[in-house]
mmCIF file of C-alpha atoms in Angstrom:
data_model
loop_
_atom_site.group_PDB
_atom_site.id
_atom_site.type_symbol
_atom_site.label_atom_id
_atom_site.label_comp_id
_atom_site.label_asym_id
_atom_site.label_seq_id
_atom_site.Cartn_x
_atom_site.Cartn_y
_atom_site.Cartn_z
ATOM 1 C CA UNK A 1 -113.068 83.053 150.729
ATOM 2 C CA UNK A 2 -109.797 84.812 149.702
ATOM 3 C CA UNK A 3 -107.678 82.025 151.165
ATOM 4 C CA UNK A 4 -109.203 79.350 149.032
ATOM 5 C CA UNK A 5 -109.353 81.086 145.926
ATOM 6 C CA UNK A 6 -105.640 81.635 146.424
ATOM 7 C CA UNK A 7 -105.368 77.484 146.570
ATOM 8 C CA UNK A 8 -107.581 77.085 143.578
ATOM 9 C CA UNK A 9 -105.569 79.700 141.446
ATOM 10 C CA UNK A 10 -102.699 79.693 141.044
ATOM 11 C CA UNK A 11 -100.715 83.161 141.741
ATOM 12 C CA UNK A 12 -99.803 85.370 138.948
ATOM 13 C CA UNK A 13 -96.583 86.307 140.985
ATOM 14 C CA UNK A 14 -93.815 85.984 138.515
ATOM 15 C CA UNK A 15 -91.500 84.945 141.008
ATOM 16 C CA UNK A 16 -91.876 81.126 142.264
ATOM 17 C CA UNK A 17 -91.293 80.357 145.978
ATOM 18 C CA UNK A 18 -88.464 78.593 145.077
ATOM 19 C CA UNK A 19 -86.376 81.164 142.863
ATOM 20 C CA UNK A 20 -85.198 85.016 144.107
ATOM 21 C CA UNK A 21 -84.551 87.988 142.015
ATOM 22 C CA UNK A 22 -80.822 87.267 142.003
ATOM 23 C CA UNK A 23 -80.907 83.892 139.955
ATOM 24 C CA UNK A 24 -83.491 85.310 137.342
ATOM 25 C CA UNK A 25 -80.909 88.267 136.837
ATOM 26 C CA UNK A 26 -77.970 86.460 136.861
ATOM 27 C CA UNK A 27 -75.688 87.861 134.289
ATOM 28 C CA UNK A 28 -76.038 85.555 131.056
ATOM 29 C CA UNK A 29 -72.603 83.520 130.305
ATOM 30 C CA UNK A 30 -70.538 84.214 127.281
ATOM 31 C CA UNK A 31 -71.033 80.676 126.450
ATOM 32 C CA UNK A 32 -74.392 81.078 125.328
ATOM 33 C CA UNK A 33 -74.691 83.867 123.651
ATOM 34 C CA UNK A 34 -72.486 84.229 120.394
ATOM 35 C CA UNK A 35 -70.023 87.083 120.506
ATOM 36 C CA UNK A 36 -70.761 90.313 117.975
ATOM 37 C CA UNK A 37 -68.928 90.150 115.283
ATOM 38 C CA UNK A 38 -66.960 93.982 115.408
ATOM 39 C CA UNK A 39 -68.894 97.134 113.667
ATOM 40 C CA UNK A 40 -66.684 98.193 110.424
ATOM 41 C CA UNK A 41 -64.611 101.609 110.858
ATOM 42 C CA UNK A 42 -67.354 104.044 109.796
ATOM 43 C CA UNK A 43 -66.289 105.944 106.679
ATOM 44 C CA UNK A 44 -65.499 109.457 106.765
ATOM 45 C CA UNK A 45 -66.930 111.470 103.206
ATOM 46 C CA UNK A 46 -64.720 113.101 101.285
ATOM 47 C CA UNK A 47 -63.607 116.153 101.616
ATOM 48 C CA UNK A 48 -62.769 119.804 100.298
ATOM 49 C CA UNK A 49 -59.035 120.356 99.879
ATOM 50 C CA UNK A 50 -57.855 121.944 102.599
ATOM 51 C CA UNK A 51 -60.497 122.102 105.089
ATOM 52 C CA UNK A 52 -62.914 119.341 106.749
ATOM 53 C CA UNK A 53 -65.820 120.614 105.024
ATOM 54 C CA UNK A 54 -68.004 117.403 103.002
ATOM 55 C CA UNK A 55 -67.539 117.547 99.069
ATOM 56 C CA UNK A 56 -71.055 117.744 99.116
ATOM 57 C CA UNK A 57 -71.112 120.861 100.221
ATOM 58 C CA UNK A 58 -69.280 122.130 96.935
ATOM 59 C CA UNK A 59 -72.372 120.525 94.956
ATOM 60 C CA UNK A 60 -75.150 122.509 96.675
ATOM 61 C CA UNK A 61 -73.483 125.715 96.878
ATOM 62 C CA UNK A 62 -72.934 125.454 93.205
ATOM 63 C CA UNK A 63 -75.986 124.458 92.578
ATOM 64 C CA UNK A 64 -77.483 127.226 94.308
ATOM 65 C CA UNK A 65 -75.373 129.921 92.557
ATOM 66 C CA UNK A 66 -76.552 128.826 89.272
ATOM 67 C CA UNK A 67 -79.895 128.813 90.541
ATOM 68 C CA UNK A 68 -79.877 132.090 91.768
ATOM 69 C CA UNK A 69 -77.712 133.299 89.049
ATOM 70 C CA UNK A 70 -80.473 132.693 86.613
ATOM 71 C CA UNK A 71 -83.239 133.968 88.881
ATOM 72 C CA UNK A 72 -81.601 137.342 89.022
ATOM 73 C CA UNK A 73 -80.269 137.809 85.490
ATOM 74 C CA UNK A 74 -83.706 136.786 84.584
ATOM 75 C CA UNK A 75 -85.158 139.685 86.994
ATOM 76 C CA UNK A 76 -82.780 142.076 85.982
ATOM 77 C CA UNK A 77 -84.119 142.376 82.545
ATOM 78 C CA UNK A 78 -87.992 142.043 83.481
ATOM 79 C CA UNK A 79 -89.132 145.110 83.322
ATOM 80 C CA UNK A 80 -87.286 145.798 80.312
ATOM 81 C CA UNK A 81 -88.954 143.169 78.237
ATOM 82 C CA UNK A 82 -92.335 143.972 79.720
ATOM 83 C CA UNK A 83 -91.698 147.438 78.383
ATOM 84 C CA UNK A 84 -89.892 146.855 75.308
ATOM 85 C CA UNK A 85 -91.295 143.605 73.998
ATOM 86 C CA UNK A 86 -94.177 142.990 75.163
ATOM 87 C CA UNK A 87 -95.039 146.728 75.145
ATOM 88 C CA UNK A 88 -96.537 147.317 78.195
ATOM 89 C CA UNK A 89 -96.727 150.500 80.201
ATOM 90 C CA UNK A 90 -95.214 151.558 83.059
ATOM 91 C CA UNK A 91 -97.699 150.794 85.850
ATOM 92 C CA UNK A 92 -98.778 147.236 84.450
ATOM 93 C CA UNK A 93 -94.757 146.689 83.729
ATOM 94 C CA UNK A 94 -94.444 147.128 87.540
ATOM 95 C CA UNK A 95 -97.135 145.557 89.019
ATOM 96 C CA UNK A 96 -96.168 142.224 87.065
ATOM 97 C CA UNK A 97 -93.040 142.413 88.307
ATOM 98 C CA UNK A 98 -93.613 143.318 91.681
ATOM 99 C CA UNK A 99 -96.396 140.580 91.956
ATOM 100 C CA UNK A 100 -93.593 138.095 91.006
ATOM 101 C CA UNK A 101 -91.647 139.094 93.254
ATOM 102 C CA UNK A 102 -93.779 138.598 95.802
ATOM 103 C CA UNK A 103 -94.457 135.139 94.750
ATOM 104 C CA UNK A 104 -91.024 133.841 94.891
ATOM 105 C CA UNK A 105 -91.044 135.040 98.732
ATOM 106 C CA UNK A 106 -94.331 133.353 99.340
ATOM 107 C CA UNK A 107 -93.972 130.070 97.904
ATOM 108 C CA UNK A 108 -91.385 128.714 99.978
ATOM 109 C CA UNK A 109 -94.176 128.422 102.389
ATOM 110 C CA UNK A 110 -95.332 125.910 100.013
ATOM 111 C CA UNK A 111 -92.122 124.469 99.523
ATOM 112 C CA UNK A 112 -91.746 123.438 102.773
ATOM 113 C CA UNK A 113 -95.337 122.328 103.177
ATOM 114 C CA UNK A 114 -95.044 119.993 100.034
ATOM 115 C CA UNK A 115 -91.144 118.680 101.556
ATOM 116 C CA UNK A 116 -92.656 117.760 105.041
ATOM 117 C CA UNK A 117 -96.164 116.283 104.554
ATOM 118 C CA UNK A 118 -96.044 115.032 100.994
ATOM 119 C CA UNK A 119 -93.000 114.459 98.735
ATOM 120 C CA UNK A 120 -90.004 114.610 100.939
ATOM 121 C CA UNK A 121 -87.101 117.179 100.829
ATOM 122 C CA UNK A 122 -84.981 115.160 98.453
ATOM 123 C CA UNK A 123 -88.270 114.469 96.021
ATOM 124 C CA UNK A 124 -89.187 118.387 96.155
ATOM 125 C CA UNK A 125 -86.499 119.351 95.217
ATOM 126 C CA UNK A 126 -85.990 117.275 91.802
ATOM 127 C CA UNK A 127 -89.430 118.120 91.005
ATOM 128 C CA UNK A 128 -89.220 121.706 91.688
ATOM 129 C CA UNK A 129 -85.989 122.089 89.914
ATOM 130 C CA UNK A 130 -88.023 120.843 86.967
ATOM 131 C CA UNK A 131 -90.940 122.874 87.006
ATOM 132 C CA UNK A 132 -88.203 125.910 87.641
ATOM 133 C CA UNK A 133 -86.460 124.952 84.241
ATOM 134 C CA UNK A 134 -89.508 124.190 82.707
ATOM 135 C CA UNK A 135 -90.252 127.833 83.747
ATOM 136 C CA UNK A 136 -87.211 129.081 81.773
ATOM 137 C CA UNK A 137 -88.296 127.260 78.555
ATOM 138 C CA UNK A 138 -91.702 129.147 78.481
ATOM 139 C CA UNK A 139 -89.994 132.085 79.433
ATOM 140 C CA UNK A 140 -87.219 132.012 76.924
ATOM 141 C CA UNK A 141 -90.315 130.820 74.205
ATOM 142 C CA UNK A 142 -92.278 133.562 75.029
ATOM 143 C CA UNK A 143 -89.653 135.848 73.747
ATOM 144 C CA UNK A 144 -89.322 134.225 70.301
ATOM 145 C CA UNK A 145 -90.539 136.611 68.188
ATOM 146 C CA UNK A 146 -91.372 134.358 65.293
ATOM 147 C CA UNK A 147 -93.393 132.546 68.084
ATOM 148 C CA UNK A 148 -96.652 134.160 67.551
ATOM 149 C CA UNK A 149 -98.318 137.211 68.350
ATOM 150 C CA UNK A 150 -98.667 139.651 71.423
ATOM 151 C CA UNK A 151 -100.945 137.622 73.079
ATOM 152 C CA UNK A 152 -98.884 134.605 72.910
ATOM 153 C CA UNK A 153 -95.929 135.787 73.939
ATOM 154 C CA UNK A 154 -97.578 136.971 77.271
ATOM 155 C CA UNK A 155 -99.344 134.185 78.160
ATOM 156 C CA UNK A 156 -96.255 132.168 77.966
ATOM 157 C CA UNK A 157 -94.507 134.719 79.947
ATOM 158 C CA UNK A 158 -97.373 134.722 82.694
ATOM 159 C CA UNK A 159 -97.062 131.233 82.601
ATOM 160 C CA UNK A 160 -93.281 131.181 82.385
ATOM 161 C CA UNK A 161 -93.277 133.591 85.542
ATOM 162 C CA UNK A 162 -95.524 131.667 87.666
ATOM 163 C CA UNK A 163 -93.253 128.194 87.029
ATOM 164 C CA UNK A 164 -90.378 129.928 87.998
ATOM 165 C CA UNK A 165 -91.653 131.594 91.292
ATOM 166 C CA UNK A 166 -92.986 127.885 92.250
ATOM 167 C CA UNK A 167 -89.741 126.335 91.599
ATOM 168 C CA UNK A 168 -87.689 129.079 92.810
ATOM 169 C CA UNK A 169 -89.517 129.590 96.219
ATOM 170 C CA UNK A 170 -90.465 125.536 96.577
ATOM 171 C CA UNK A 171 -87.089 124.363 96.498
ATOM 172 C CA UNK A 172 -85.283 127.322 98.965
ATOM 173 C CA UNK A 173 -86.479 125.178 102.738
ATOM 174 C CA UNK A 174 -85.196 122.251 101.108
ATOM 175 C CA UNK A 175 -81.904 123.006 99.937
ATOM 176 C CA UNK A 176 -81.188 124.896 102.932
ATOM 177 C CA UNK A 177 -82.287 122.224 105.118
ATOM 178 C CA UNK A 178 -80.268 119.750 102.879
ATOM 179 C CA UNK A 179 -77.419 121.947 103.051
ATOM 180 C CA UNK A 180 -77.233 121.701 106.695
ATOM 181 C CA UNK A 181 -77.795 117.817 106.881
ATOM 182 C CA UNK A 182 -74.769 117.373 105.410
ATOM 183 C CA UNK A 183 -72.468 118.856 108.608
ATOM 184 C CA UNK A 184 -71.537 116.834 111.191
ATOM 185 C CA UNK A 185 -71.047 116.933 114.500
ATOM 186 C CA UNK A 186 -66.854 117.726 113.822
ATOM 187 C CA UNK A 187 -68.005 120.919 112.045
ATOM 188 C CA UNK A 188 -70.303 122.439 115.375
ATOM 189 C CA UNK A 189 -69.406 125.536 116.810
ATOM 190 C CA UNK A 190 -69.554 126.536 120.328
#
């Protein structure tokens, strides 16, 4: 029964009785196939004068300084304006700030979680640079002092504060992760 289902079908053997694995693998001529044309010279970024660092690099680590110079010149005088403008005590003074603190070291957690499933690093970090200025403004609003009363200047200050602990902590993954993209593999150490 085998045998003459084997003359009614045909065979699903690729090969055919009459051709062998060495003239299906023959090596196709350059006659039929066009040549590539050559890949251009890839382009090497500029760099730093006097070392082989990218120029990029000078970007983000300025970038970063002003960043972070702002952050702590802001956190510097916290406490002070808690107590002296907004005329808080001691205890509240502290907790605020402390809880602020706190929430610039927990958000890059959401940083990273916004860069990777959502937005993107590049996208998370324009965004997040804008709600971190957008931070300052209420900030720097709140302590207007034509600007309203008590209660005006601390809920833009809350709100001020919880901007710039978003946008401080959201955008730290990415810009370290962005800083590092932009090495090659000339720059890897042993």
């Amino acid at each position: 029964m085998l045998e003459e289902r084997e003359r009614k079908e045909p065979a699903m053997n690729p090969f055919q009785k009459n051709e062998s694995k060495e003239t299906l693998f023959s090596p196709v001529s350059t006659e039929e196939v066009p040549p590539r044309p050559p890949s251009p010279p890839k382009k090497s970024s500029p760099k730093i004068c006097g070392s082989s660092y990218p120029l990029s690099i000078a970007f983000i680590v300025v970038n970063e300084f002003c960043e972070r110079f702002s952050y702590y010149g802001m956190k510097a005088v916290l406490t002070l304006y808690f107590l002296y403008f907004l005329h808080w005590n001691e205890d509240t003074s502290t907790s605020v700030y402390h809880a602020f603190s706190s929430l610039c070291y927990f958000t890059p957690i959401l940083g990273a979680i916004i860069a990777d499933s959502w937005l993107g690093k590049f996208k998370t970090i324009i965004y997040l640079s804008l709600v971190y200025v957008l931070g300052h403004v209420l900030k720097s609003l709140g302590a207007i002092p034509i600007l309203g009363g008590n209660v005006v200047h601390t809920i833009l200050s809350l709100i001020g504060l919880s901007l710039i602990a978003l946008g401080t902590g959201g955008i730290k993954p990415c810009v370290a992760a962005f800083g590092g993209d932009q090495f090659e593999e000339e720059h890897e150490m042993c």
